[in-house]
Tab-separated table of C-alpha atoms in Angstrom:
chain	number	residue	atom	x	y	z
A	11	UNK	CA	93.245	84.151	80.613
A	12	UNK	CA	90.029	82.286	81.408
A	13	UNK	CA	89.282	83.343	84.976
A	14	UNK	CA	86.606	82.393	87.484
A	15	UNK	CA	86.025	84.642	90.502
A	16	UNK	CA	84.306	82.694	93.269
A	17	UNK	CA	82.807	85.142	95.774
A	18	UNK	CA	81.449	88.172	94.071
A	19	UNK	CA	80.964	90.626	96.922
A	20	UNK	CA	82.500	94.081	96.814
A	21	UNK	CA	86.115	93.020	96.381
A	22	UNK	CA	85.381	90.043	94.132
A	23	UNK	CA	83.299	92.249	91.937
A	24	UNK	CA	86.062	94.801	91.532
A	25	UNK	CA	88.507	92.031	90.704
A	26	UNK	CA	86.106	90.532	88.125
A	27	UNK	CA	85.065	93.765	86.540
A	28	UNK	CA	88.539	95.073	85.961
A	29	UNK	CA	89.878	91.721	84.803
A	30	UNK	CA	86.997	91.450	82.316
A	31	UNK	CA	87.548	95.029	81.078
A	32	UNK	CA	91.155	94.148	80.250
A	33	UNK	CA	89.924	91.446	77.902
A	34	UNK	CA	90.144	88.362	80.081
A	35	UNK	CA	87.322	85.791	79.782
A	36	UNK	CA	85.750	86.114	83.233
A	37	UNK	CA	82.917	84.286	84.985
A	38	UNK	CA	81.719	84.959	88.519
A	39	UNK	CA	80.098	82.690	91.064
A	40	UNK	CA	78.136	83.889	94.106
A	41	UNK	CA	75.127	82.616	96.035
A	42	UNK	CA	73.598	86.133	95.973
A	43	UNK	CA	71.059	85.439	93.279
A	44	UNK	CA	69.901	89.031	92.803
A	45	UNK	CA	73.488	90.228	92.184
A	46	UNK	CA	74.132	87.396	89.768
A	47	UNK	CA	70.878	88.052	87.892
A	48	UNK	CA	71.694	91.721	87.521
A	49	UNK	CA	75.159	91.020	86.178
A	50	UNK	CA	73.850	88.391	83.774
A	51	UNK	CA	71.246	90.796	82.376
A	52	UNK	CA	73.105	94.097	82.354
A	53	UNK	CA	76.775	93.335	82.887
A	54	UNK	CA	78.882	94.332	85.839
A	55	UNK	CA	79.237	98.082	86.515
A	56	UNK	CA	82.466	99.112	88.251
A	57	UNK	CA	82.997	102.756	89.295
A	58	UNK	CA	85.940	104.410	91.019
A	59	UNK	CA	88.399	107.260	90.828
A	60	UNK	CA	89.310	106.391	87.304
A	61	UNK	CA	85.748	106.437	85.990
A	62	UNK	CA	82.956	103.992	85.313
A	63	UNK	CA	82.941	100.816	83.245
A	64	UNK	CA	80.239	98.285	82.477
A	65	UNK	CA	81.489	94.921	81.208
A	66	UNK	CA	79.788	91.658	80.250
A	67	UNK	CA	80.516	88.929	82.752
A	68	UNK	CA	79.033	85.456	82.931
A	69	UNK	CA	77.327	85.050	86.265
A	70	UNK	CA	76.329	81.871	88.166
A	71	UNK	CA	75.017	81.001	91.552
A	72	UNK	CA	76.830	77.639	91.412
A	73	UNK	CA	80.078	76.893	89.535
A	74	UNK	CA	79.536	75.588	85.993
A	75	UNK	CA	81.564	72.621	84.794
A	76	UNK	CA	83.876	74.886	82.750
A	77	UNK	CA	87.575	74.472	83.572
A	78	UNK	CA	89.536	77.791	83.585
A	79	UNK	CA	93.123	78.910	83.799
A	80	UNK	CA	92.737	80.736	87.095
A	81	UNK	CA	90.263	80.388	89.945
A	82	UNK	CA	90.181	83.357	92.349
A	83	UNK	CA	88.666	82.569	95.753
A	84	UNK	CA	87.493	86.007	96.925
A	85	UNK	CA	85.126	84.829	99.666
A	86	UNK	CA	85.473	85.619	103.391
A	87	UNK	CA	87.810	83.428	105.294
A	88	UNK	CA	84.983	81.689	107.107
A	89	UNK	CA	83.575	80.615	103.703
A	90	UNK	CA	86.778	79.516	102.069
A	91	UNK	CA	86.378	75.775	102.714
A	92	UNK	CA	82.930	75.718	101.119
A	93	UNK	CA	84.233	77.797	98.171
A	94	UNK	CA	87.165	75.501	97.652
A	95	UNK	CA	84.876	72.421	97.560
A	96	UNK	CA	82.484	74.166	95.142
A	97	UNK	CA	85.290	75.239	92.849
A	98	UNK	CA	86.194	71.737	91.724
A	99	UNK	CA	84.120	71.820	88.465
A	100	UNK	CA	86.315	74.819	87.429
A	101	UNK	CA	89.564	72.930	87.701
A	102	UNK	CA	91.727	71.388	85.075
A	103	UNK	CA	95.107	69.782	85.820
A	104	UNK	CA	96.891	73.059	84.988
A	105	UNK	CA	94.452	75.428	86.730
A	106	UNK	CA	96.021	77.837	89.262
A	107	UNK	CA	93.982	78.690	92.318
A	108	UNK	CA	94.526	82.091	93.914
A	109	UNK	CA	93.019	82.660	97.366
A	110	UNK	CA	92.730	86.203	98.713
A	111	UNK	CA	91.380	86.586	102.226
A	112	UNK	CA	91.947	88.701	105.356
A	113	UNK	CA	93.925	87.095	108.116
A	114	UNK	CA	96.079	83.962	108.111
A	115	UNK	CA	95.206	80.298	107.605
A	116	UNK	CA	92.828	80.211	104.655
A	117	UNK	CA	95.477	78.878	102.297
A	118	UNK	CA	95.977	75.797	104.507
A	119	UNK	CA	92.263	75.064	104.219
A	120	UNK	CA	92.279	75.453	100.449
A	121	UNK	CA	95.451	73.347	100.033
A	122	UNK	CA	93.854	70.549	102.061
A	123	UNK	CA	91.065	70.294	99.464
A	124	UNK	CA	92.596	71.398	96.167
A	125	UNK	CA	96.308	70.731	96.619
A	126	UNK	CA	99.147	73.058	97.497
A	127	UNK	CA	100.980	72.577	94.223
A	128	UNK	CA	98.443	74.676	92.301
A	129	UNK	CA	97.856	77.234	95.033
A	130	UNK	CA	98.857	80.934	95.089
A	131	UNK	CA	98.148	83.273	97.961
A	132	UNK	CA	97.248	86.925	97.521
A	133	UNK	CA	97.649	89.840	99.896
A	134	UNK	CA	95.605	92.949	99.134
A	135	UNK	CA	96.295	96.287	100.749
A	136	UNK	CA	94.754	99.713	100.531
A	137	UNK	CA	91.475	98.567	98.974
A	138	UNK	CA	88.076	100.083	99.752
A	139	UNK	CA	85.046	98.677	97.971
A	140	UNK	CA	81.298	98.483	98.346
A	141	UNK	CA	78.325	97.064	96.437
A	142	UNK	CA	76.036	99.990	95.582
A	143	UNK	CA	73.217	97.803	94.356
A	144	UNK	CA	72.928	94.403	92.590
A	145	UNK	CA	75.201	94.486	89.566
A	146	UNK	CA	77.002	97.679	90.598
A	147	UNK	CA	80.154	98.043	92.677
A	148	UNK	CA	82.346	101.021	93.659
A	149	UNK	CA	85.950	101.216	94.792
A	150	UNK	CA	87.576	104.082	96.571
A	151	UNK	CA	91.178	103.044	96.185
A	152	UNK	CA	93.376	100.163	95.048
A	153	UNK	CA	96.918	100.148	96.353
A	154	UNK	CA	98.681	96.847	95.948
A	155	UNK	CA	98.291	93.151	95.329
A	156	UNK	CA	101.075	90.723	96.026
A	157	UNK	CA	101.055	87.075	95.026
A	158	UNK	CA	103.153	84.167	96.201
A	159	UNK	CA	103.163	80.442	96.129
A	160	UNK	CA	101.764	78.430	99.007
A	161	UNK	CA	103.511	75.189	98.187
A	162	UNK	CA	105.340	73.936	95.116
A	163	UNK	CA	103.727	76.187	92.518
A	164	UNK	CA	106.273	77.281	89.912
A	165	UNK	CA	107.150	80.982	90.387
A	166	UNK	CA	106.741	81.465	86.658
A	167	UNK	CA	103.052	80.600	87.064
A	168	UNK	CA	102.736	83.220	89.773
A	169	UNK	CA	104.402	85.770	87.474
A	170	UNK	CA	101.944	84.873	84.744
A	171	UNK	CA	99.022	85.502	87.103
A	172	UNK	CA	100.474	88.831	88.303
A	173	UNK	CA	100.976	89.928	84.693
A	174	UNK	CA	97.267	89.246	83.986
A	175	UNK	CA	96.276	91.434	86.906
A	176	UNK	CA	98.669	94.236	85.870
A	177	UNK	CA	97.056	94.136	82.460
A	178	UNK	CA	93.763	95.010	84.302
A	179	UNK	CA	95.353	98.065	85.970
A	180	UNK	CA	96.216	96.578	89.322
A	181	UNK	CA	99.552	97.145	91.087
A	182	UNK	CA	100.262	93.418	91.169
A	183	UNK	CA	103.546	91.638	91.709
A	184	UNK	CA	104.770	88.162	92.310
A	185	UNK	CA	106.929	87.797	95.422
A	186	UNK	CA	109.033	84.972	96.798
A	187	UNK	CA	108.057	85.385	100.483
A	188	UNK	CA	104.342	85.920	100.676
A	189	UNK	CA	104.243	84.673	104.326
A	190	UNK	CA	106.164	87.741	105.517
A	191	UNK	CA	103.653	90.010	103.757
A	192	UNK	CA	100.705	88.072	105.206
A	193	UNK	CA	102.105	88.446	108.729
A	194	UNK	CA	102.791	92.210	108.274
A	195	UNK	CA	99.207	92.707	107.226
A	196	UNK	CA	98.022	90.464	110.014
A	197	UNK	CA	99.863	92.621	112.573
A	198	UNK	CA	97.873	95.609	111.392
A	199	UNK	CA	94.613	93.726	111.268
A	200	UNK	CA	94.796	92.275	114.803
A	201	UNK	CA	95.382	95.805	116.158
A	202	UNK	CA	91.969	96.929	114.960
A	203	UNK	CA	89.707	94.023	114.064
A	204	UNK	CA	88.661	92.685	117.482
A	205	UNK	CA	89.058	96.009	119.337
A	206	UNK	CA	86.789	97.831	116.848
A	207	UNK	CA	84.260	94.977	116.748
A	208	UNK	CA	84.004	94.849	120.533
A	209	UNK	CA	83.761	98.587	121.075
A	210	UNK	CA	82.062	99.925	117.941
A	211	UNK	CA	84.927	102.396	117.535
A	212	UNK	CA	86.567	103.268	114.258
A	213	UNK	CA	90.266	102.541	113.535
A	214	UNK	CA	91.333	106.125	114.495
A	215	UNK	CA	89.259	106.093	117.665
A	216	UNK	CA	90.771	102.799	118.799
A	217	UNK	CA	94.266	104.006	117.940
A	218	UNK	CA	94.056	107.009	120.269
A	219	UNK	CA	91.714	105.639	122.928
A	220	UNK	CA	92.949	105.888	126.503
A	221	UNK	CA	91.924	102.362	127.420
A	222	UNK	CA	91.501	100.478	124.148
A	223	UNK	CA	94.620	101.910	122.479
A	224	UNK	CA	97.043	99.977	124.710
A	225	UNK	CA	95.088	96.732	124.086
A	226	UNK	CA	95.331	97.310	120.310
A	227	UNK	CA	99.056	97.868	120.474
A	228	UNK	CA	99.576	94.862	122.685
A	229	UNK	CA	97.698	92.662	120.171
A	230	UNK	CA	99.935	93.935	117.360
A	231	UNK	CA	103.131	93.468	119.334
A	232	UNK	CA	102.133	89.982	120.312
A	233	UNK	CA	101.501	89.039	116.678
A	234	UNK	CA	104.902	90.449	115.732
A	235	UNK	CA	106.596	88.407	118.469
A	236	UNK	CA	104.923	85.203	117.278
A	237	UNK	CA	105.868	85.871	113.651
A	238	UNK	CA	109.538	86.291	114.594
A	239	UNK	CA	109.455	83.275	116.861
A	240	UNK	CA	107.970	81.271	113.929
A	241	UNK	CA	110.999	82.316	111.843
A	242	UNK	CA	109.001	84.550	109.470
A	243	UNK	CA	111.197	87.158	107.845
A	244	UNK	CA	109.041	90.177	108.619
A	245	UNK	CA	110.743	93.469	107.754
A	246	UNK	CA	108.980	95.320	110.538
A	247	UNK	CA	111.196	96.492	113.426
A	248	UNK	CA	108.554	98.473	115.394
A	249	UNK	CA	105.053	96.951	115.314
A	250	UNK	CA	103.501	99.886	117.150
A	251	UNK	CA	104.844	102.387	114.637
A	252	UNK	CA	103.569	100.092	111.838
A	253	UNK	CA	99.991	99.967	113.143
A	254	UNK	CA	99.853	103.624	114.013
A	255	UNK	CA	100.975	104.520	110.484
A	256	UNK	CA	98.423	102.068	109.123
A	257	UNK	CA	95.701	103.564	111.232
A	258	UNK	CA	96.562	107.144	110.366
A	259	UNK	CA	95.894	106.424	106.727
A	260	UNK	CA	92.283	105.347	107.403
A	261	UNK	CA	91.097	106.768	110.773
A	262	UNK	CA	87.403	106.764	109.895
A	263	UNK	CA	87.468	103.156	108.641
A	264	UNK	CA	85.480	100.358	110.163
A	265	UNK	CA	87.228	96.951	109.888
A	266	UNK	CA	85.229	94.131	108.328
A	267	UNK	CA	84.738	92.556	111.781
A	268	UNK	CA	82.911	95.663	113.042
A	269	UNK	CA	80.848	95.823	109.840
A	270	UNK	CA	79.935	92.197	110.351
A	271	UNK	CA	78.871	92.872	113.961
A	272	UNK	CA	76.780	95.807	112.955
A	273	UNK	CA	74.944	93.505	110.604
A	274	UNK	CA	74.875	90.736	113.245
A	275	UNK	CA	76.993	88.414	111.129
A	276	UNK	CA	79.717	86.065	112.216
A	277	UNK	CA	83.080	87.668	111.456
A	278	UNK	CA	86.426	86.334	110.238
A	279	UNK	CA	87.952	86.797	113.640
A	280	UNK	CA	89.308	83.222	113.854
A	281	UNK	CA	91.477	83.936	110.864
A	282	UNK	CA	92.636	87.363	112.173
A	283	UNK	CA	93.120	87.679	115.973
A	284	UNK	CA	92.442	83.968	116.308
A	285	UNK	CA	95.275	83.101	113.962
A	286	UNK	CA	97.900	84.441	116.412
A	287	UNK	CA	97.312	81.933	119.287
A	288	UNK	CA	96.865	79.134	116.703
A	289	UNK	CA	100.231	79.839	115.171
A	290	UNK	CA	101.836	80.404	118.510
A	291	UNK	CA	100.750	76.964	119.697
A	292	UNK	CA	102.694	75.358	116.834
A	293	UNK	CA	105.928	76.451	118.560
A	294	UNK	CA	104.744	75.820	122.112
A	295	UNK	CA	103.937	79.442	122.892
A	296	UNK	CA	100.822	81.291	124.026
A	297	UNK	CA	99.292	84.517	122.768
A	298	UNK	CA	96.996	85.583	125.655
A	299	UNK	CA	96.084	89.036	124.313
A	300	UNK	CA	94.748	87.868	120.932
A	301	UNK	CA	93.323	84.656	122.485
A	302	UNK	CA	91.265	86.801	124.882
A	303	UNK	CA	90.097	89.242	122.202
A	304	UNK	CA	89.088	86.339	120.011
A	305	UNK	CA	87.148	84.618	122.804
A	306	UNK	CA	85.234	87.859	123.524
A	307	UNK	CA	84.295	88.286	119.854
A	308	UNK	CA	83.254	84.695	119.456
A	309	UNK	CA	81.075	84.844	122.591
A	310	UNK	CA	79.251	87.859	121.163
A	311	UNK	CA	78.686	85.978	117.951
A	312	UNK	CA	77.298	82.785	119.473
A	313	UNK	CA	73.692	83.881	119.143
A	314	UNK	CA	74.060	85.063	115.489
A	315	UNK	CA	73.486	82.885	112.444
A	316	UNK	CA	76.027	83.197	109.670
A	317	UNK	CA	74.578	84.775	106.576
């Protein structure tokens, strides 16, 4: 496939490198000029548990007018609207757009600009990646990628996209109910994103903290309640058990919201904890735990400039 990855940070670089190593024709787009220059000159180096690979990848700071088969939006949720608008030169009538972000709500933003009939949504789990230096990225693990249609995209197209990712060594599958998977991941994310960002604690420290632990579990339970009230077919029967199991697998981890705060960057909190009260309002309900956590995080971020 001809694939463009828009947003070439740690995760986007892993996606692009492995897709390119599988023989797909890949180009990457990112505003980080030093990273793009290093990739253009030396190729993209991807290292991980299965070794190290350097692959040639075309790199751009702005999207070229080169329509592709698949556009992957791998930017942070806060940047997804800008990325969707910039991606237009990459689109042909048959181009599929795959958006992969933390939290909930990014797909609605992309659909508003590029159309829901071409849009697939991705849920990534068990990934750990970092940019070592410009042009070089490392991943610690890659568990699963699940893709589903946001609107009227033919399921056969989603299957075709998943097959391309499997060819690159990803555990990728097309599913019929991506919303349930998004909510199940969101339940885990709300338990740790805002609590860790506000306290500076790791996932494991929050999970077992005398005072913050109950807040974390209340945020997860509230998200679970909203999902069920919205009619989402989540398979989770015990949200507390879900988030404790999730946390036990990565106790030393720092959620992206905490990493953003350590770097004094605006986080994706409006698409994580902030998504719960937003979705609750659609059915006339409130979500005071997540609304409060979101407000506290946003207040801390008011003096920071997004970078």
